[in-house]
Tab-separated table of C-alpha atoms and ligand atoms in Angstrom:
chain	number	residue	atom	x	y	z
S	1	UNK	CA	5.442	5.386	18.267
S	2	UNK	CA	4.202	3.611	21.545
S	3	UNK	CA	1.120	3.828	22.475
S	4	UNK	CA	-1.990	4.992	20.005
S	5	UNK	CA	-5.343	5.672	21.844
S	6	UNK	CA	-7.868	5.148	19.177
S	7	UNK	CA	-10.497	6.800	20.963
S	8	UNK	CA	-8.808	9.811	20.634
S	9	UNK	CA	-8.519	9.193	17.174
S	10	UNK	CA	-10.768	11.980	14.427
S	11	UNK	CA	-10.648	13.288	11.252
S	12	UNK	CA	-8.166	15.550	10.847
S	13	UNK	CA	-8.792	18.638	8.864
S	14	UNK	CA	-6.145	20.590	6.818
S	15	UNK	CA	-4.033	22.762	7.757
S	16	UNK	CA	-3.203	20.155	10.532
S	17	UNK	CA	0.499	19.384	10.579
S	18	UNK	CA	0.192	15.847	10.921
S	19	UNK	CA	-1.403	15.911	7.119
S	20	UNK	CA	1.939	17.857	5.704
S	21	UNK	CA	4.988	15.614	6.822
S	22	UNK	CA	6.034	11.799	6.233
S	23	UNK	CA	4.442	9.439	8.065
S	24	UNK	CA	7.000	6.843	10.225
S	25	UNK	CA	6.813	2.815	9.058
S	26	UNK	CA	4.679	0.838	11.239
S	27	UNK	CA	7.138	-1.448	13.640
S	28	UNK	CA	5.012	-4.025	15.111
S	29	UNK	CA	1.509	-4.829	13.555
S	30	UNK	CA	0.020	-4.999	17.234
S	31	UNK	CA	-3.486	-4.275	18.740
S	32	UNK	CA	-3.035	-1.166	18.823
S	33	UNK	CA	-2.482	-0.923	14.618
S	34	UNK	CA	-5.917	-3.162	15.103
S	35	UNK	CA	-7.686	-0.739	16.922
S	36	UNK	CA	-6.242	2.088	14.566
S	37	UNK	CA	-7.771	0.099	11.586
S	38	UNK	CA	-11.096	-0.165	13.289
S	39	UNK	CA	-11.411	3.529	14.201
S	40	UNK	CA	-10.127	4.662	10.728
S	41	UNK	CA	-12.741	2.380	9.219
S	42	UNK	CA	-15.328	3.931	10.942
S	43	UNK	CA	-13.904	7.190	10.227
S	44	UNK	CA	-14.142	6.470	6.564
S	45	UNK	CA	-17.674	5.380	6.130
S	46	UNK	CA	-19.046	7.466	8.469
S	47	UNK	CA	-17.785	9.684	6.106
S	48	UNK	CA	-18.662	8.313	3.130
S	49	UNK	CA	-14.781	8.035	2.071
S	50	UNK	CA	-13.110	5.074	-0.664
S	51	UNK	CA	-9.789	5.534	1.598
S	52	UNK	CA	-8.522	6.779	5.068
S	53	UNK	CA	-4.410	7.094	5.387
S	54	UNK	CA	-3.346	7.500	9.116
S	55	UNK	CA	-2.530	10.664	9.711
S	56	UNK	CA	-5.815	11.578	8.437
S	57	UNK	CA	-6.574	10.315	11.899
S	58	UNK	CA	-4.173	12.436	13.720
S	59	UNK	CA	-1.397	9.484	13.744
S	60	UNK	CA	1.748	10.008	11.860
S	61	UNK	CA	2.127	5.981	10.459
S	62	UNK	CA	2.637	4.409	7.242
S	63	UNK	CA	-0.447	2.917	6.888
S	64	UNK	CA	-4.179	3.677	4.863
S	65	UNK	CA	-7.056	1.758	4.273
S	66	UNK	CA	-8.831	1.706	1.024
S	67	UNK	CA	-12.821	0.702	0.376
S	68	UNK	CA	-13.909	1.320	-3.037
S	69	UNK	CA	-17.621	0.871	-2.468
S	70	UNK	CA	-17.084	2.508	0.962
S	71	UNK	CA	-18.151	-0.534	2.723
S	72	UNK	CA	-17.269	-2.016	5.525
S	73	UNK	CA	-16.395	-5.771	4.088
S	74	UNK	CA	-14.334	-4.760	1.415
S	75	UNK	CA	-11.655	-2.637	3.709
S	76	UNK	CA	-8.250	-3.125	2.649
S	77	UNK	CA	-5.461	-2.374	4.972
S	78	UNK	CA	-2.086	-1.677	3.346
S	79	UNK	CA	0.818	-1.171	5.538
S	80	UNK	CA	4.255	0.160	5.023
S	81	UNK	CA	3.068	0.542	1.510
S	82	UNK	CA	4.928	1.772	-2.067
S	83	UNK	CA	2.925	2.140	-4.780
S	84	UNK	CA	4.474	2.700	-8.010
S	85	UNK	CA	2.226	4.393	-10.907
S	86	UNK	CA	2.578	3.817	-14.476
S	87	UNK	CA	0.881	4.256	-17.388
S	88	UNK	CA	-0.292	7.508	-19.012
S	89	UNK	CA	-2.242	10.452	-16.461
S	90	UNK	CA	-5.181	11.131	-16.543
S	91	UNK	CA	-6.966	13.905	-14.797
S	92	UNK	CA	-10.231	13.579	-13.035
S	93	UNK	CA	-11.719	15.084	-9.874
S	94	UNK	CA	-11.036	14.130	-6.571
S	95	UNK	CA	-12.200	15.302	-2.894
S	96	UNK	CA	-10.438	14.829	0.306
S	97	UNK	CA	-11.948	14.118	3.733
S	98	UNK	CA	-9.324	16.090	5.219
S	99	UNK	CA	-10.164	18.876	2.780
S	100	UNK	CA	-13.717	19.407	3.375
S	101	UNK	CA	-15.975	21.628	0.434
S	102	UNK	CA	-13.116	20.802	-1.940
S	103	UNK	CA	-13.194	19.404	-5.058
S	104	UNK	CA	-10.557	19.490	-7.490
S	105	UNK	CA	-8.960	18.267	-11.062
S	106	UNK	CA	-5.921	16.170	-10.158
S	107	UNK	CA	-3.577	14.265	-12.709
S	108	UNK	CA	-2.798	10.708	-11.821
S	109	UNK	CA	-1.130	7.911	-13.650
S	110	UNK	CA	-3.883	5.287	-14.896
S	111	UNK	CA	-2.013	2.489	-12.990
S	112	UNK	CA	0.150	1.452	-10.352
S	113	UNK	CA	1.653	-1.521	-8.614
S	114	UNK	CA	1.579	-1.581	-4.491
S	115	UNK	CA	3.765	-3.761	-2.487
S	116	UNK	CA	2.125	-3.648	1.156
S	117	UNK	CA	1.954	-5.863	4.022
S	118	UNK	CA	-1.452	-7.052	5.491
S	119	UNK	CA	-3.051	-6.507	9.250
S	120	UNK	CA	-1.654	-10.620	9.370
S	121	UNK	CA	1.655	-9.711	8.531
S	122	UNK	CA	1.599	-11.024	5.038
S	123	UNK	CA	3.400	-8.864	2.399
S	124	UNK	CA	1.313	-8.733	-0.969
S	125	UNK	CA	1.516	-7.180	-4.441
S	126	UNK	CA	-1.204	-5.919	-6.682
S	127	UNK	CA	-1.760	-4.120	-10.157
S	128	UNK	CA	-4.291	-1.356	-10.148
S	129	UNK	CA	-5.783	0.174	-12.702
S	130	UNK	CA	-8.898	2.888	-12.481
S	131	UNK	CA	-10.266	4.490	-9.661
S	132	UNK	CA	-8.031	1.645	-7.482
S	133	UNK	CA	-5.268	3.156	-8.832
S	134	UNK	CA	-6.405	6.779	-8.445
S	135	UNK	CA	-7.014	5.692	-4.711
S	136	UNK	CA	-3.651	4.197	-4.020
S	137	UNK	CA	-1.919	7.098	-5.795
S	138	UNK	CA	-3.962	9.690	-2.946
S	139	UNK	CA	-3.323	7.775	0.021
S	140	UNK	CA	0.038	6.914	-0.521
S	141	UNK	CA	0.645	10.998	-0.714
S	142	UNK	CA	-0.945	11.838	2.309
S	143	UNK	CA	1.414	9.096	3.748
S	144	UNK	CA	4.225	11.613	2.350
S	145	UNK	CA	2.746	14.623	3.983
S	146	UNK	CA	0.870	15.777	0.567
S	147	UNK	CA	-2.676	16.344	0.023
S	148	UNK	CA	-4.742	17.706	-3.110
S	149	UNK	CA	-3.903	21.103	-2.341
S	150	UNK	CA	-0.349	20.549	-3.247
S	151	UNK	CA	-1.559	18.591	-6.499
S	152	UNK	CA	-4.134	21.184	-7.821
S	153	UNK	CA	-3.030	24.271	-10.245
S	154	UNK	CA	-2.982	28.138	-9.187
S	155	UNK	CA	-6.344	28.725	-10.560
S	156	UNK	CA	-7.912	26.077	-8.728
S	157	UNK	CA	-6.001	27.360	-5.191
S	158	UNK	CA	-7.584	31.170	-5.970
S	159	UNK	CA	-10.862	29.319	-6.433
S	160	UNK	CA	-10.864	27.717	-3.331
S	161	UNK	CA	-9.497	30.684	-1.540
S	162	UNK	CA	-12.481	31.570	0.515
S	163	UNK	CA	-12.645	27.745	2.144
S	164	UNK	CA	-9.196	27.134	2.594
S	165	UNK	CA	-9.343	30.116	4.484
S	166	UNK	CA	-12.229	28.791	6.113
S	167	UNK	CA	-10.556	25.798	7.480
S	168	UNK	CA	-7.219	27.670	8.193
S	169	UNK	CA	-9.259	29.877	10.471
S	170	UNK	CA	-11.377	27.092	11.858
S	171	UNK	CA	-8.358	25.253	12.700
S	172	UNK	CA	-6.661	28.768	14.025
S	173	UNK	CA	-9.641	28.910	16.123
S	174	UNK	CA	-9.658	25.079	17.265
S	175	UNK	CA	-5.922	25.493	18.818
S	176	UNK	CA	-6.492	28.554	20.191
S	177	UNK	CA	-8.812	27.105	22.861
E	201	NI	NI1	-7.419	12.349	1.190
């Protein structure tokens, strides 16, 4: 990938394609990845969000923020990440800013390790435990093209039925024009 315009750059919505396939490792950690971080940051709190990964913003990279307080000054930036989970699961709810009006039971392992490499180039590893953890664990999957939809049971899909439907059509609608 070349060339990113960030201005261009919004919240993507399932059932956007971009949100359902592997993101591509970042190359160069240029100005444009700078400008990606900035707009995704925005993104996030304007949204009131704890994490943004990339192709949440319509670009298909390896790469997702995390703000735990969804503030500004404590922004993470993990690039090219792995996380690795351990631990027992544990299942809680989560939400999705990609998956508006949804809110859903998913299992996570209480830890995990990420490996990741900073916007200054600087490769760095940490131990997570909590809602870090439950963090790292949802933004690396939207990294691998999976979202909460593909983590929650059968009953909770025919729950949600009427707004996934919702979005599907809204989306439908969207490309049509
Ligand atoms: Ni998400």
């Amino acid at each position: 990938m070349s060339e990113i315009d960030a201005d261009k750059c919004g919240i993507t919505h399932y059932p956007a394609g971009v949100l359902a396939r592997p993101a591509e490792p970042v190359e160069n950690i240029d100005d444009n990845i700078r400008l990606l971080v900035e707009k995704m940051t925005e993104i996030m709190i304007a949204n009131k969000g704890v994490g943004l990964a990339a192709p949440q913003a319509g670009v298909a990279l390896r790469l997702f923020i995390i703000s735990l307080d969804s503030s500004k000054e404590n922004v993470r930036v993990f690039i090219n990440p792995t996380v690795r989970p351990s631990g027992d699961l544990e299942q809680n709810e989560e939400g999705c800013l990609s998956v508006p009006g949804i809110y859903t039971k998913v299992k996570r392992y209480k830890k995990a390790t990420v490996t990741a490499t900073d916007l200054d180039g600087n490769e760095f590893t940490e131990e997570a435990d909590g809602l870090y953890a439950r963090a790292l664990q949802h933004e690396y999957d939207h990294i691998e093209g999976v979202t909460i939809l593909s983590r929650m049971g059968a009953a909770a899909r025919i729950g949600h039925r009427r707004q996934l439907k919702k979005l599907e059509e809204k989306h439908n609608s969207a490309n049509a024009r």
